[in-house]
Coordinates of C-alpha atoms and ligand atoms in Angstrom, one line a residue:
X30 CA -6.5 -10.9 2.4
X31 CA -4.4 -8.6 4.2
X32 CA -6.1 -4.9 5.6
X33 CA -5.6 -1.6 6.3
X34 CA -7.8 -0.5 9.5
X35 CA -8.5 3.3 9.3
X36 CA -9.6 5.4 12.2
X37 CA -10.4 8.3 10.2
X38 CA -11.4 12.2 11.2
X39 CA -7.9 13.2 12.0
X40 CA -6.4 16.1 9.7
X41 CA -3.6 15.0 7.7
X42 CA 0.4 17.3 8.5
X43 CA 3.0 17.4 7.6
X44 CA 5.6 16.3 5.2
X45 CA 5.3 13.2 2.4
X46 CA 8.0 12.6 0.0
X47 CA 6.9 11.2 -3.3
X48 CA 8.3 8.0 -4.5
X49 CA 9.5 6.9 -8.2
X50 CA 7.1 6.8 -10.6
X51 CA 5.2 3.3 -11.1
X52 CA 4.5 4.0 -14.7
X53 CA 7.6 5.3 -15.6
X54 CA 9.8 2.5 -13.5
X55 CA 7.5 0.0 -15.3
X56 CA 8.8 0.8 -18.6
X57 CA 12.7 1.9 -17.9
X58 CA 13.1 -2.0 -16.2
X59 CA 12.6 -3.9 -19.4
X60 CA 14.4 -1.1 -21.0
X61 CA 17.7 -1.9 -19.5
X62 CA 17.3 -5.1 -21.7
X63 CA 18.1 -3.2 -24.8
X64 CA 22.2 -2.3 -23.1
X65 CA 25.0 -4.0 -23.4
X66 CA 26.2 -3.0 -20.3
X67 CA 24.8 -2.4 -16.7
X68 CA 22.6 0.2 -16.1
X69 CA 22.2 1.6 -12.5
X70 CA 19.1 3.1 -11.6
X71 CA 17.6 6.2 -8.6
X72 CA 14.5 6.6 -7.2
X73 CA 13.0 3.4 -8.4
X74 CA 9.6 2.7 -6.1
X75 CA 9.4 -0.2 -3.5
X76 CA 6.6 -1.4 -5.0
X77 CA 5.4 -5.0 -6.2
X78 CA 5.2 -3.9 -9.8
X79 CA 8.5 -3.2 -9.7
X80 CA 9.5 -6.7 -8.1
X81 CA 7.4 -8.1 -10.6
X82 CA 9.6 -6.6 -13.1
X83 CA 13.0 -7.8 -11.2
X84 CA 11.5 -11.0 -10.8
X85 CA 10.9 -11.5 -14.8
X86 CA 14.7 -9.9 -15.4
X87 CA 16.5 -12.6 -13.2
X88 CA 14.3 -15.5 -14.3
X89 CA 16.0 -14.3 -17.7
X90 CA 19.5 -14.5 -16.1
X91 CA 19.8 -10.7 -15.8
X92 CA 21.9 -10.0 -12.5
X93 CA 19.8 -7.9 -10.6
X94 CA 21.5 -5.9 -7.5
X95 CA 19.3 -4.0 -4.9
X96 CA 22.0 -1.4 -3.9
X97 CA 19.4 0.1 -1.9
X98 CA 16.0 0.5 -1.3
X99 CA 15.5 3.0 -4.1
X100 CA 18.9 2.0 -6.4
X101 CA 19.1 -0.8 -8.5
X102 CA 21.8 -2.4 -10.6
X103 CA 20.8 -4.1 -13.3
X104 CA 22.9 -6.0 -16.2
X105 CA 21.5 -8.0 -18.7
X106 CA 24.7 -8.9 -21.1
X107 CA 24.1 -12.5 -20.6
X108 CA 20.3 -12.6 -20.4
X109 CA 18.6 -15.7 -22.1
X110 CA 15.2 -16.0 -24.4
X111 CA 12.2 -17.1 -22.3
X112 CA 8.6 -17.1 -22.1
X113 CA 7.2 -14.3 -19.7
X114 CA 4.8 -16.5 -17.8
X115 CA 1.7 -16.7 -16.7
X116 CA 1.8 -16.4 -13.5
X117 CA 4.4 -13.3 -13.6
X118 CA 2.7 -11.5 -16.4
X119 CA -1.3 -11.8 -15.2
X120 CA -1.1 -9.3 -11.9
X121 CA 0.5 -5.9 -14.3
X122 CA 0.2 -4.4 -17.3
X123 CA 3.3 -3.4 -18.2
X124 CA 4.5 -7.2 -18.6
X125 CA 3.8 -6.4 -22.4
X126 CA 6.5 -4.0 -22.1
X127 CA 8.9 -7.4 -22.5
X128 CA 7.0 -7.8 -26.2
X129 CA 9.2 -4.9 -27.5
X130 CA 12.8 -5.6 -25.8
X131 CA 12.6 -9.0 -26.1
X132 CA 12.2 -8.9 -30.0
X133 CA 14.4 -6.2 -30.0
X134 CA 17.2 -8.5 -27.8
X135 CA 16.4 -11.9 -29.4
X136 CA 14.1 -11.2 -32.8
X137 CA 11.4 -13.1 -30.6
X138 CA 9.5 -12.6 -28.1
X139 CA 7.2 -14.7 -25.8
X140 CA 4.9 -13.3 -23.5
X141 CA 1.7 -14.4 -21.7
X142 CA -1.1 -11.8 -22.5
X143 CA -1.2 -8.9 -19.5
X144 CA -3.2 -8.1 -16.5
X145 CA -3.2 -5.4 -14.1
X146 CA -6.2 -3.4 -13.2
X147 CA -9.7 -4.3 -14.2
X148 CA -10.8 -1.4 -15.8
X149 CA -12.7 -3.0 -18.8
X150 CA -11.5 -3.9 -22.1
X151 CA -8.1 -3.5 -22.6
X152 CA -7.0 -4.8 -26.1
X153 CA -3.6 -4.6 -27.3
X154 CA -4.4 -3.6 -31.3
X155 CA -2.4 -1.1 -31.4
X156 CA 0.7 -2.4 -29.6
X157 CA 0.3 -5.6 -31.9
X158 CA -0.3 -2.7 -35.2
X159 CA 3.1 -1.0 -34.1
X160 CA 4.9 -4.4 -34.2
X161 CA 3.6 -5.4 -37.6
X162 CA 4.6 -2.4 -39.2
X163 CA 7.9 -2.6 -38.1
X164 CA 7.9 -6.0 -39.7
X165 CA 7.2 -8.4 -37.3
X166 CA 4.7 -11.6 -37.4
X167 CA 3.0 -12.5 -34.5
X168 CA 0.5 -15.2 -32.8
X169 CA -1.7 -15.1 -30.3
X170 CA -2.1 -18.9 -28.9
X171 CA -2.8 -20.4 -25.7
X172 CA -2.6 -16.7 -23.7
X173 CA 0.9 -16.4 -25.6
X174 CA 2.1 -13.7 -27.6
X175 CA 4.4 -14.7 -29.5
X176 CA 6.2 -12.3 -31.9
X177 CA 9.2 -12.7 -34.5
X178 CA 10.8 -11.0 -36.7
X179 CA 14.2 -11.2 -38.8
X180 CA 14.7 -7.5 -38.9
X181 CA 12.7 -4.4 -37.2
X182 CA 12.7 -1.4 -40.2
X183 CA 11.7 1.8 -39.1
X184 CA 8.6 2.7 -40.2
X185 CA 5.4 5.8 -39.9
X186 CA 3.0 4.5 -37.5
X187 CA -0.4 6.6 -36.9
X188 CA -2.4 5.4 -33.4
X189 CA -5.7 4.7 -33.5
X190 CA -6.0 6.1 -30.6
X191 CA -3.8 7.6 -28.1
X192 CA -2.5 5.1 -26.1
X193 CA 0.3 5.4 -23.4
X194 CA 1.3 1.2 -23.5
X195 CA 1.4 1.4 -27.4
X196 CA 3.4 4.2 -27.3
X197 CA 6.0 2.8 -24.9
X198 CA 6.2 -0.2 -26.8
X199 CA 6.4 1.5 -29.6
X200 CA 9.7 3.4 -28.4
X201 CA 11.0 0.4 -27.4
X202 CA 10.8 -1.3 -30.6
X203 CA 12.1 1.3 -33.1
X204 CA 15.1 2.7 -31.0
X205 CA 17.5 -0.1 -32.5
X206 CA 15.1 -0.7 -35.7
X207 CA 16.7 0.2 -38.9
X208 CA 16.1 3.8 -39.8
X209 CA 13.6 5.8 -38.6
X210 CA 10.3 5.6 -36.9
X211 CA 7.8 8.4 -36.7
X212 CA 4.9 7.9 -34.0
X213 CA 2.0 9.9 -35.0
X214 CA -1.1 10.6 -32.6
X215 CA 1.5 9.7 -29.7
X216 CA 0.3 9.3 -25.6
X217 CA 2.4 12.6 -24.1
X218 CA 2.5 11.7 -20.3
X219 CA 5.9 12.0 -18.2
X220 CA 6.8 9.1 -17.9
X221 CA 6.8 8.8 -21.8
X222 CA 9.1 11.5 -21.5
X223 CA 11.3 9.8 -18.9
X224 CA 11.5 6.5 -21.1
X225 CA 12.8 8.2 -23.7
X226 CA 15.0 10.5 -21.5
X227 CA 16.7 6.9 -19.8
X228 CA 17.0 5.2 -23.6
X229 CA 18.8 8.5 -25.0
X230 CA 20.9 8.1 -21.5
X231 CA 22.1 4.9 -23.2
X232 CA 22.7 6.6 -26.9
X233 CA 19.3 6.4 -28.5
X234 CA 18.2 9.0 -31.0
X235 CA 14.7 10.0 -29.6
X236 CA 13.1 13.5 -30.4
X237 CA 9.4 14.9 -29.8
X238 CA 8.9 12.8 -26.7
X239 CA 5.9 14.5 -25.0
X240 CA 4.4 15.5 -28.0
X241 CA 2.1 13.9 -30.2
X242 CA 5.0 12.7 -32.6
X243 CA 7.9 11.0 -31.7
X244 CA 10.8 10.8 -34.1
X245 CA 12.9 7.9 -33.3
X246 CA 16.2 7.1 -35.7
X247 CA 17.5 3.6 -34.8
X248 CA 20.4 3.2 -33.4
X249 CA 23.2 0.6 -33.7
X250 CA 23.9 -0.1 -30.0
X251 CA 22.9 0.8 -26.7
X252 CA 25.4 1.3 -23.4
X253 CA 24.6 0.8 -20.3
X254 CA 24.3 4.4 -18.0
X255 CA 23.0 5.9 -14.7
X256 CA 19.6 7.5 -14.7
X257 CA 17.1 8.8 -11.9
X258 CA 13.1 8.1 -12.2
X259 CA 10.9 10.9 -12.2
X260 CA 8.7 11.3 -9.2
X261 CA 4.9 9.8 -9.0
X262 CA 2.6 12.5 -10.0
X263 CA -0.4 10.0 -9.8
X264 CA 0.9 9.5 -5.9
X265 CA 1.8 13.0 -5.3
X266 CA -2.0 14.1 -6.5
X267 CA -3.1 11.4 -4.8
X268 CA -1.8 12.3 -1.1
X269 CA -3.2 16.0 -2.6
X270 CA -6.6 14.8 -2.5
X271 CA -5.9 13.2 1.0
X272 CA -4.6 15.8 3.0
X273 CA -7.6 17.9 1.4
X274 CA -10.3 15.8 2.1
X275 CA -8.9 15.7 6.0
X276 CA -9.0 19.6 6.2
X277 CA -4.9 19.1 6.2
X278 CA -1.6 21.0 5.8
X279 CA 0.4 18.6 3.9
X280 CA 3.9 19.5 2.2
X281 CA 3.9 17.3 -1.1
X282 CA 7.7 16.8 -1.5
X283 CA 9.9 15.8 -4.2
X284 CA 7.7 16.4 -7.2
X285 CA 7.4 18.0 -10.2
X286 CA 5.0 20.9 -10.3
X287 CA 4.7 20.6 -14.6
X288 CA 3.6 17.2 -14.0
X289 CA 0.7 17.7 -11.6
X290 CA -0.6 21.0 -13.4
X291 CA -3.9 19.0 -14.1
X292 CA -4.4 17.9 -11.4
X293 CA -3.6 21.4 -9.2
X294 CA -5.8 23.6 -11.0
X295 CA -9.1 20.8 -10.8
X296 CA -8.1 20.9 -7.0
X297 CA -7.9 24.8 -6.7
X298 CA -10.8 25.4 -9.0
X299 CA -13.3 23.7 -6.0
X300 CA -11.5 25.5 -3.0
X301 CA -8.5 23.6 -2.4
X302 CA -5.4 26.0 -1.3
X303 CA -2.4 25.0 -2.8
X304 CA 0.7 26.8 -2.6
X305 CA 3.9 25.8 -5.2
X306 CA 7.2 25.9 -4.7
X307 CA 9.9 24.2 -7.2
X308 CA 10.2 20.8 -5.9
X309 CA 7.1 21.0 -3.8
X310 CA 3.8 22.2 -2.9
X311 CA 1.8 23.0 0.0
X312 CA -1.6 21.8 0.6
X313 CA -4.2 23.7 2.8
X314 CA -7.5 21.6 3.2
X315 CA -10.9 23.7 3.6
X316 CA -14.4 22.8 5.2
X317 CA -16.1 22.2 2.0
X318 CA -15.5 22.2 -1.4
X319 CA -17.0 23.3 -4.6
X320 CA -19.0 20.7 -6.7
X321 CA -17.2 20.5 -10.4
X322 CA -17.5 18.5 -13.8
X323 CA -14.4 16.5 -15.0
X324 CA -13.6 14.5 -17.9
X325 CA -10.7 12.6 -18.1
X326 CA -7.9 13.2 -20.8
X327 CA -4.9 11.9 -21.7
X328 CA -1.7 14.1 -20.8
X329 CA -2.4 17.0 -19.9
X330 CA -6.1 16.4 -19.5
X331 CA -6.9 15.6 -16.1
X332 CA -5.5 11.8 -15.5
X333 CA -7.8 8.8 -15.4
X334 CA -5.5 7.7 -12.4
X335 CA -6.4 10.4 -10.3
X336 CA -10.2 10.3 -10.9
X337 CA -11.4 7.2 -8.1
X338 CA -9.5 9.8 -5.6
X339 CA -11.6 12.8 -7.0
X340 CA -14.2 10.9 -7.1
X341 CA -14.1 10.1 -3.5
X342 CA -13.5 13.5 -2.9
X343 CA -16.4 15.2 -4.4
X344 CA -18.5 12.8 -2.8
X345 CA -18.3 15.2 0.3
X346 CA -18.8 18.4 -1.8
X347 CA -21.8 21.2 -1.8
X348 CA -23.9 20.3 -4.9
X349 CA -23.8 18.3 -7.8
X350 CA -20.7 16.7 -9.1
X351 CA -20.3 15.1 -12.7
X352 CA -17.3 13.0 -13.5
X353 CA -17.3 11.6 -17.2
X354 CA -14.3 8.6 -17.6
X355 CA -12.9 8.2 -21.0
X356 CA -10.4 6.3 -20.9
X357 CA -11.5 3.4 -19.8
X358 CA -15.0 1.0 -20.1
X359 CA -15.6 0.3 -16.6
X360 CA -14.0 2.7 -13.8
X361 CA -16.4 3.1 -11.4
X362 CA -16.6 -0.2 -10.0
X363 CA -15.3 1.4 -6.5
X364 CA -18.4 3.4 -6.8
X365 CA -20.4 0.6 -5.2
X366 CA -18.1 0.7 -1.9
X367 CA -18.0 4.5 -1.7
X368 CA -22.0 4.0 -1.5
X369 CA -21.1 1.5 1.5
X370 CA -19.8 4.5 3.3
X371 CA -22.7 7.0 2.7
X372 CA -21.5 8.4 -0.9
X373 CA -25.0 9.4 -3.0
X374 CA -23.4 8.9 -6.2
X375 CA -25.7 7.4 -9.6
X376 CA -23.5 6.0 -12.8
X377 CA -24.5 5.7 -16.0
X378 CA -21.9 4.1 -18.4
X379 CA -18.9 6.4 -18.5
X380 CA -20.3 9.0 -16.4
X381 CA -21.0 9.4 -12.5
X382 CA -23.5 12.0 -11.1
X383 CA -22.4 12.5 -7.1
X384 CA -24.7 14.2 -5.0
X385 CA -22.1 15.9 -2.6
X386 CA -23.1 14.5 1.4
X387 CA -22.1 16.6 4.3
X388 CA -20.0 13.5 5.6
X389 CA -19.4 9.7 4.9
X390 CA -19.2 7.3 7.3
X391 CA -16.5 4.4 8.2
X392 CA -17.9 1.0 6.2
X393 CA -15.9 -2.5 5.7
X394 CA -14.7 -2.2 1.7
X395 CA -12.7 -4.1 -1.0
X396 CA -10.6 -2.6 -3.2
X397 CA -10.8 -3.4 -6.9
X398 CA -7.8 -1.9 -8.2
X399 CA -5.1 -0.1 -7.5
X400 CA -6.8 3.7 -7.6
X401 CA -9.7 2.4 -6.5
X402 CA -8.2 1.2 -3.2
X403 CA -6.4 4.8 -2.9
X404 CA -10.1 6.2 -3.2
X405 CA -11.3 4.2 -0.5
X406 CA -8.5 4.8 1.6
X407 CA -9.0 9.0 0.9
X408 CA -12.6 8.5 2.1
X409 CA -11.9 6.2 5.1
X410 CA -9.6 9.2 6.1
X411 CA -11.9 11.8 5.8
X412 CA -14.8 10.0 7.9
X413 CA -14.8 9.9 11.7
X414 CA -14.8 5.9 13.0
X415 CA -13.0 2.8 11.8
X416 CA -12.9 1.8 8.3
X417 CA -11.7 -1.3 6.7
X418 CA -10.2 -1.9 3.5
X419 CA -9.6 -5.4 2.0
X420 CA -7.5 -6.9 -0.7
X421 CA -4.9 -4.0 -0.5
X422 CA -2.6 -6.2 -2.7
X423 CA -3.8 -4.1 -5.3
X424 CA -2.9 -0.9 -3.8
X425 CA 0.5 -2.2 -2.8
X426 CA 1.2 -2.8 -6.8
X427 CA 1.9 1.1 -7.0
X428 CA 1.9 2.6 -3.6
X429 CA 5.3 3.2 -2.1
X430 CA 4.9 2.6 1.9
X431 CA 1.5 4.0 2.0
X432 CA 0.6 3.1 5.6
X433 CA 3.6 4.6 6.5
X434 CA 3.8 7.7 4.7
X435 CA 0.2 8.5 6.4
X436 CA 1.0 7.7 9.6
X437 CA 3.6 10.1 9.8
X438 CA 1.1 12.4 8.5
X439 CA -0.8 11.8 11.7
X440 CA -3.4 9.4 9.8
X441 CA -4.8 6.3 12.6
X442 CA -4.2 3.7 10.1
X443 CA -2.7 0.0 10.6
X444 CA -2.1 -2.9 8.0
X445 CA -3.2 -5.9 9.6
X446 CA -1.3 -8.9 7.4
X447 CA -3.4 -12.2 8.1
X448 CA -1.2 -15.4 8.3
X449 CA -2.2 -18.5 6.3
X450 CA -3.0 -19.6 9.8
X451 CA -5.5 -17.2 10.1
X452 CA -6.3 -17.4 6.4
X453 CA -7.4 -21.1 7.2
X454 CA -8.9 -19.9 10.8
X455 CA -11.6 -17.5 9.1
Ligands
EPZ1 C1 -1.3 3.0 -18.7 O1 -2.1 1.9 -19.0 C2 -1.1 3.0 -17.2 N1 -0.4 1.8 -16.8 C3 -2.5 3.1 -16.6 O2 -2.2 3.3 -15.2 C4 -3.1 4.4 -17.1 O3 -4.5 4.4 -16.6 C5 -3.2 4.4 -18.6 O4 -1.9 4.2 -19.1 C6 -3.7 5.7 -19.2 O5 -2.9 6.8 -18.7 C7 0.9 1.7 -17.0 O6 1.5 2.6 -17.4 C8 1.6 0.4 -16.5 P1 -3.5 3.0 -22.5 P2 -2.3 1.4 -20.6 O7 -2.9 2.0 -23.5 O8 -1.0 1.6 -21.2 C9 -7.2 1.5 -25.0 C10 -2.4 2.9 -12.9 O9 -3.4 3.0 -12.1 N2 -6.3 0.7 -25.8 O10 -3.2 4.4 -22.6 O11 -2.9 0.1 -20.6 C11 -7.3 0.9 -23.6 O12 -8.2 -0.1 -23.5 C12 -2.7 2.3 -14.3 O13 -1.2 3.2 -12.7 C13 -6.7 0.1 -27.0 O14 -7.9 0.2 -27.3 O15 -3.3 2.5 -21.1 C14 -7.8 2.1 -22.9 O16 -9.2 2.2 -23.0 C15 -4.1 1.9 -14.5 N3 -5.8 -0.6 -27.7 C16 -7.2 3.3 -23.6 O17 -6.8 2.8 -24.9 C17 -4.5 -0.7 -27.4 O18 -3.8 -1.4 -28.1 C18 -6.0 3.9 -22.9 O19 -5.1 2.8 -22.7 C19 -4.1 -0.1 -26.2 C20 -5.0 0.6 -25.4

């Protein structure tokens, strides 16, 4: 129930630094499962993914320490088998990410079917193909996965299709399996990358991780170690595409320019300036951009998670815009409160036709998920007068400190946090 109120029309300078990365802090959590020892990790995001995550680790009888507010202490010697419930696995995805380590840890594993964003179907064939052929059983009763198996044997396992969750849990499985494990047809995003960069911290036996096989050798034991998340290149394009669509001057700090090469060269190629440096980049908004076609990939095609904020975006660009989504069933279901604020934009399926407007104006909204709220927010930002933004839960799931990080960017927004009281009252 909780808002952000946006005064938009005011150009966006300034420095941001970029938090951890959601999807990368996601998967390295459940991870620390696998050590014997304690692992401590840097730059993990304030976010409630990531306290989701905790959450499930000391329910387990993990001892969780938060250091500080990006360093976190985790040791999971004397963790206990349990079901992942319910109620802790339905708001994220990567609750499935327990499926692998758990079975790993225990030979079982117990956890309530995932949630997270609403973006149509999302099945989980191929993670439940990747723990078959590794020679688990498993059932699927009462929302519970439940998976066993006596011994994990390495094994050659072709996706279906490229799929970043499978993938993970894929890693996460074979690292202490017997032998080894080839992934063929394997997701190649950043934070696979990091994943395996954190397990090989611990003495795994990962190679190939950001291409489209992964060879993984199993591997007795894992100690515990010290590792730093990457940054967020979803939230680093993200405040990209805001401090462009306010005619801004933003330095994007603390990122990775490798990761965000997608994402930078669909921004410069309708008109955004964007200068790079090592560890960050500059970003010089214009009047008006060029209109553009985009389809999204996965890594290093341009990122389904960046195309609600492109989206919102282009709905202020000179012509014709055509974004194609296909990664997912149903993405565009923001679409409908972009038109709230003006946006002239026609979907068809997996595609979106946006007939660029000179200007939108400030409109009540809802977000529907987690990019879609950062859309919303990017387009209440651009617009002169007062925009409001419900159910931001979902954009708290992976934002670090949003509000914050835009108002010292010189952005008029507030968080107003309604009080069961007022809950009750309206
Ligand atoms: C991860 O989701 C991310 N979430 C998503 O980010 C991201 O959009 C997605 O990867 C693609 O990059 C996390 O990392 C926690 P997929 P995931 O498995 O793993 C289909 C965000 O905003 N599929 O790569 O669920 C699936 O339905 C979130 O941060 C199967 O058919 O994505 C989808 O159409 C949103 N069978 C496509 O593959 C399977 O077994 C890609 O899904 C698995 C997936």
């Amino acid at each position: 129930m909780d808002k952000f109120i946006i005064n938009g029309g005011k150009r966006l300078t300034g420095t941001v630094n970029i938090s951890g990365a959601k999807n990368a802090a996601v998967a390295i959590i459940p991870a620390t499962i696998l050590a014997d020892g304690p692992c401590i990790l840097y730059n993990v995001p304030e976010i409630n993914d990531v306290s989701i995550d905790l959450r499930i680790l000391t329910e387990m009888g993990a001892e969780v320490k938060i250091i500080n507010k990006n360093t976190i202490r985790i040791d999971a010697a004397h963790i206990r088998d349990m079901v992942v419930p319910y109620e802790m696995a339905r708001s994220m995805r990567a609750s499935y990410y327990f499926l692998s380590t758990m079975l790993n840890r225990f030979g079982r594993a117990r956890v309530s079917m995932p949630g997270g964003c609403d973006l149509g179907d999302r099945p989980i064939d191929q993670h439940l193909k990747c723990f078959k052929a590794l020679g688990a059983d498993y059932t699927i009763e009462h929302g519970i996965v439940d998976i066993k198996a006596d011994k994990l044997i390495g094994t050659q396992i072709y996706f279906d299709r490229v799929t970043v969750g499978a993938t993970i849990n894929a890693i996460l499985a074979a690292c202490k399996a017997e032998g080894l494990t080839i992934l063929e047809n394997a997701a190649k995003e950043p934070h696979i990358v990091d994943l395996a960069n954190f397990l090989n911290s611990m003495g795994a036996d990962i190679m190939g991780a950001g291409t489209d096989v992964i060879k993984i050798r199993g591997v007795n034991k894992l100690h515990g170690t010290e590792y730093t998340v990457i940054p967020d290149q979803i939230e680093a394009g993200t405040y990209m595409i805001a401090a462009a669509a306010t005619k801004g001057n933003v330095i994007i700090n603390n990122i990775i320019p490798k990761h965000l090469e997608p994402i930078t060269s669909k921004l410069r190629k309708i008109g955004v300036v964007i200068e790079e440096h090592d560890d960050y980049l500059r970003v010089i908004g214009q009047e008006r951009y060029e209109k553009t076609t985009v389809k999204t990939m996965p890594h290093p095609g341009f990122p389904t998670d960046m195309q609600p904020q492109l989206t919102a975006l282009l709905t202020m660009a000179k012509g014709t815009s055509i974004v194609t989504e296909s990664m997912f069933d149903n993405r565009f279901r923001y679409v409908d409160e972009l038109r709230r604020m003006g946006a002239d934009i026609s979907v068809d399926g997996k595609v979106a036709i946006i007939e660029g407007v000179e200007h939108l104006t400030g409109a009540p909204v809802k977000a529907s998920d987690l990019r879609a709220g950062a859309a919303l927010i990017i387009a209440g930002l651009s617009t002169e007068g007062i925009t409001e933004i419900e159910d931001i839960y979902h954009i708290e799931r992976g934002y670090e400190d949003m509000e914050i990080k835009l108002q010292n960017l010189g952005a008029d927004i507030v968080k107003r946090v309604f009080t069961d009281g007022m809950r009750k009252a309206l």
